[in-house]
Amino acid sequence: MKIIVPIKQVPETSNVSMDPETGTMIRDGVESIINPLDLYAIEESVKLKEEHGGEILVISMGPSKAEMAIREAISMGCDDGILLSNKEFAGSDTLATSYTLSQSIKKFNPYDLIICGERATDGDTGQVGPGIAAWLDIPFTTYVSKIKEVNENSMIVQRMVETGYEILEIETPCLLTVVKEINYPRLPSMRGKLLAKKKEIKTWGPDDIEAKRDYLGLEGSPTRVVKISKPKVSRGGEILMPKNESELDKAVDGLIEYLQKKEII
Amino acid sequence: MSYKDVWVLSEQEDGKIKLVSYELLTRGRFLADKRNVKLVAIILGKSIDKEGLQELIYRGADKVIVIEDTSLEYFLPEPYANTVTSLIQKYNPEIIIASATTTGRTVMPAVAIKCITGLTADCTDLDIEEETGNLIQTRPAIGGNILATIMTPKYRPQMATVRPHSNKPLVPDNSRTGDIIYEKVDKSILKSRIKKLEFKINQDEDANIQDADVVISGGKGLKKEDNFQMIHDIAALLDGSVGASREAVDLKWATYPHQVGLSGKTVSPKFYMAVGISGSVQHLAGIKTAENIVAINSDPEAQIFQVADYGIVADLFEVLPVLTKKLEALKQ
Ligand SMILES: Cc1cc2nc3c(=O)[nH]c(=O)nc-3n(C[C@H](O)[C@H](O)[C@H](O)COP(=O)(O)OP(=O)(O)OC[C@H]3O[C@@H](n4cnc5c(N)ncnc54)[C@H](O)[C@@H]3O)c2cc1C
Ligand SMILES: Cc1cc2nc3c(=O)[nH]c(=O)nc-3n(C[C@H](O)[C@H](O)[C@H](O)COP(=O)(O)OP(=O)(O)OC[C@H]3O[C@@H](n4cnc5c(N)ncnc54)[C@H](O)[C@@H]3O)c2cc1C
């Protein structure tokens, strides 16, 4: 199987601090990591390779340091990587990002499968995966929590939706976005780390992927982030400290009034 | 080209219109009124309940466009995306919004690409800019740490998905009138390279906490498994679902699908209650978009109080029995 895994490098945001003045993220000393949800895409591709043979290519669009993310994916068992990095790619929204990624993927035709993460923890749209599939005009599905069967020209997958699970048969080549229920990502092996260190990672620009300039970067992006603000973190709520039984009783009455006021009961 | 009207993409299951679609009409009505244009509901399915279609009008739509075909019985990305795209190309709406459900978040990105336009994900607020008439889209990003305001000034239609349960449906107004139009699309665009073989309903319905309006969560402060039943009792009284901190899940008081937080689920209920939960950053990451947060914890310094709208600093074993009793009394 030939599998392509698009991965995004993101800032480590589990403990993010924000500038209260500007509402922007304080990036000093913030580590860049592989989008945590892409680890599941990487793991699934490595598992498929172990079972069915083949090769895995990772692609990342981003600044030159995104090469680190590609090396880390290789240390987990991916074979090769391409970095899409160029000032013309900067400022891409999901339309431009998915266009750029799809153009690079065309260079690797024929492939069997593209696996994306469910969403990136920074931009958080989950739109790039379906977008790539639309540009490439290949079948796709989202929220995949299990790959049940891989056949000659199709695969059977389980998709998680609000009320349960769909079992779908999807023709290949196809694109899947996977959720974290699908597997437990492995840690890089020693051998993998050595391989990753030595690997030559190519950097491609617009010409290498025969991109139409109109569709790239900020220029090719219909959406504009016009303002960033900080949601109020401290809600400044009413905190009661009942000292005795009757105060406690009042505090609970207050809670019930609150529920009634908010139309929860 | 001239673009006109506001569209909402409605959803159905087994021919019944889903509640999220009525919620979405509230948003659409607000935008259509501000733009002084019509609100059009689009609905795809096989054989859609007539009363439900009428209710779309009662709850805010001026017009309903229905496309019925066996291949549209349930959601499949290709026929759905192709159908919506062909309608957009025929009518040129100015704005199209869908619910940020697994369906909306799957079909809309594909439609946006086909129409070469912008799409803003998972909005919590939508408005119209006075001067330009452009859609102002607000959404949380970076794990809920920021609110981003996004515009699509030069491309049409402007597209957005809207977080489910972020507003209420309008009260039906039976005096409202509007056309319900059945459209046909070319059969060739209804082909699907995906087949649905089976659907398995979640046995543990209660585990759908990401969609719940009310989530009652318990943490390590409950001390032992038996006590966790108190969380279930309160959840039942409030028609809510049960959530848990990772500590509670690690201790096997609740199963993983109930875990709220960074490595669990993100919930955005109308009401979230944290009982015996300290409020670690990882836990808070999962509840940032909850509308109302109530905390019960014996430690006045517990982080959870920072995000609480209402908090009681007390022993949960004293608070919960009183709360349960009062809620039971109210139910009768
Ligand atoms: C605060 C903020 C809000 C934004 N809101 C929007 C918006 O509403 N609409 C919009 O169009 N753009 C938006 N953007 C821009 C958007 O973040 C970028 O387009 C970004 O390049 C991709 O989107 P994402 O981070 O949402 O990725 P997602 O779509 O969430 O990523 C899904 C998957 O796609 C793959 N992928 C994503 N990006 C890359 C990449 N660069 N290289 C390789 N693989 C990748 C990964 O497999 C990933 O798991 C926003 C940006 C910011 C900073
Ligand atoms: C990478 C990573 C991911 C993580 N992901 C998650 C996640 O998704 N979700 C998550 O929840 N955690 C997550 N965690 C764990 C997180 O850091 C905390 O350890 C966890 O949330 C704590 O759970 P807790 O609040 O139940 O327990 P504790 O922190 O032990 O808090 C128990 C609370 O109960 C209170 N209490 C005790 N007795 C009583 C009483 N009688 N009455 C009232 N209150 C009482 C205490 O004051 C205390 O505040 C993650 C951690 C890491 C490192």
Tab-separated table of C-alpha atoms and ligand atoms in Angstrom, chain A residues 5-10 27 35 37-38 41 59-62 84 91-97 101 115-130 132 177 223 225 228, chain B residues 105 118-123 139-142 146-148 150, ligand 1:
chain	number	residue	atom	x	y	z
A	5	VAL	CA	-0.090	11.239	5.706
A	6	PRO	CA	-0.388	15.040	5.783
A	7	ILE	CA	0.760	16.323	9.171
A	8	LYS	CA	0.788	19.785	10.676
A	9	GLN	CA	3.257	21.238	13.119
A	10	VAL	CA	1.479	23.148	15.875
A	27	ARG	CA	4.933	32.004	21.657
A	35	ASN	CA	-0.410	18.074	15.893
A	37	LEU	CA	-4.265	14.233	16.549
A	38	ASP	CA	-1.943	13.512	13.613
A	41	ALA	CA	-2.984	9.085	11.517
A	59	ILE	CA	3.786	15.776	3.837
A	60	SER	CA	3.786	18.938	5.866
A	61	MET	CA	3.216	22.513	4.845
A	62	GLY	CA	4.724	25.054	7.176
A	84	LEU	CA	6.133	22.346	1.559
A	91	GLY	CA	-1.153	32.873	5.332
A	92	SER	CA	-3.091	29.999	3.772
A	93	ASP	CA	-6.586	29.283	5.035
A	94	THR	CA	-8.110	25.852	4.638
A	95	LEU	CA	-8.937	26.373	0.941
A	96	ALA	CA	-5.351	27.306	0.076
A	97	THR	CA	-3.856	24.721	2.458
A	101	LEU	CA	-1.359	19.762	-0.185
A	115	ILE	CA	-4.910	9.611	6.243
A	116	CYS	CA	-5.394	12.946	8.012
A	117	GLY	CA	-5.907	13.832	11.629
A	118	GLU	CA	-9.403	14.786	12.742
A	119	ARG	CA	-8.312	18.406	13.194
A	120	ALA	CA	-5.311	20.486	14.158
A	121	THR	CA	-5.199	21.742	17.731
A	122	ASP	CA	-4.465	25.351	16.693
A	123	GLY	CA	-6.619	26.290	13.677
A	124	ASP	CA	-9.052	23.629	14.832
A	125	THR	CA	-11.276	23.548	11.748
A	126	GLY	CA	-11.052	19.915	10.615
A	127	GLN	CA	-11.601	21.217	7.101
A	128	VAL	CA	-8.283	20.398	5.454
A	129	GLY	CA	-8.874	16.635	5.113
A	130	PRO	CA	-12.233	16.851	3.297
A	132	ILE	CA	-7.882	17.689	-0.006
A	177	THR	CA	-9.683	11.487	8.726
A	223	THR	CA	-11.176	33.866	4.798
A	225	VAL	CA	-8.884	36.436	10.582
A	228	ILE	CA	-8.387	37.756	17.917
B	105	ARG	CA	-18.369	19.403	9.216
B	118	GLY	CA	-14.244	30.425	2.320
B	119	LEU	CA	-15.670	28.373	5.150
B	120	THR	CA	-15.467	29.257	8.827
B	121	ALA	CA	-15.639	26.350	11.230
B	122	ASP	CA	-17.710	25.817	14.325
B	123	CYS	CA	-18.893	29.380	14.877
B	139	ARG	CA	-15.266	31.024	16.587
B	140	PRO	CA	-13.125	29.625	19.375
B	141	ALA	CA	-9.722	28.257	18.305
B	142	ILE	CA	-6.491	27.039	19.864
B	146	ILE	CA	-8.914	32.495	21.849
B	147	LEU	CA	-11.923	33.782	19.975
B	148	ALA	CA	-11.211	34.541	16.332
B	150	ILE	CA	-13.303	35.798	10.603
C	1	LIG	C1	-7.434	31.401	15.060
C	1	LIG	C2	-7.530	30.847	13.686
C	1	LIG	C3	-8.761	30.534	13.150
C	1	LIG	C4	-8.871	30.046	11.845
C	1	LIG	N1	-10.102	29.760	11.334
C	1	LIG	C5	-10.204	29.352	10.046
C	1	LIG	C6	-11.468	29.082	9.459
C	1	LIG	O1	-12.492	29.165	10.120
C	1	LIG	N2	-11.514	28.730	8.158
C	1	LIG	C7	-10.393	28.587	7.413
C	1	LIG	O2	-10.489	28.261	6.228
C	1	LIG	N3	-9.173	28.790	7.935
C	1	LIG	C8	-9.054	29.162	9.233
C	1	LIG	N4	-7.824	29.386	9.774
C	1	LIG	C9	-6.646	29.061	8.980
C	1	LIG	C10	-6.253	27.581	9.170
C	1	LIG	O3	-5.866	27.366	10.510
C	1	LIG	C11	-5.137	27.207	8.258
C	1	LIG	O4	-5.630	27.127	6.984
C	1	LIG	C12	-4.399	25.935	8.539
C	1	LIG	O5	-3.349	25.866	7.588
C	1	LIG	C13	-5.177	24.647	8.384
C	1	LIG	O6	-6.302	24.589	9.086
C	1	LIG	P1	-6.427	23.845	10.479
C	1	LIG	O7	-5.322	24.260	11.359
C	1	LIG	O8	-7.803	24.122	10.912
C	1	LIG	O9	-6.265	22.319	10.130
C	1	LIG	P2	-7.389	21.162	10.185
C	1	LIG	O10	-8.262	21.238	9.026
C	1	LIG	O11	-8.029	21.140	11.525
C	1	LIG	O12	-6.426	19.915	10.039
C	1	LIG	C14	-6.935	18.614	9.732
C	1	LIG	C15	-5.844	17.745	9.231
C	1	LIG	O13	-5.367	18.236	7.983
C	1	LIG	C16	-3.960	18.033	7.872
C	1	LIG	N5	-3.300	19.341	7.799
C	1	LIG	C17	-3.766	20.533	8.194
C	1	LIG	N6	-2.867	21.500	7.964
C	1	LIG	C18	-1.805	20.912	7.406
C	1	LIG	C19	-0.532	21.376	6.937
C	1	LIG	N7	-0.203	22.651	7.024
C	1	LIG	N8	0.331	20.476	6.410
C	1	LIG	C20	0.001	19.172	6.333
C	1	LIG	N9	-1.168	18.676	6.759
C	1	LIG	C21	-2.068	19.523	7.297
C	1	LIG	C22	-3.570	17.239	9.116
C	1	LIG	O14	-3.678	15.876	8.831
C	1	LIG	C23	-4.617	17.671	10.109
C	1	LIG	O15	-4.825	16.745	11.147
C	1	LIG	C24	-7.706	29.867	11.070
C	1	LIG	C25	-6.473	30.153	11.636
C	1	LIG	C26	-6.368	30.641	12.923
C	1	LIG	C27	-5.027	30.963	13.483
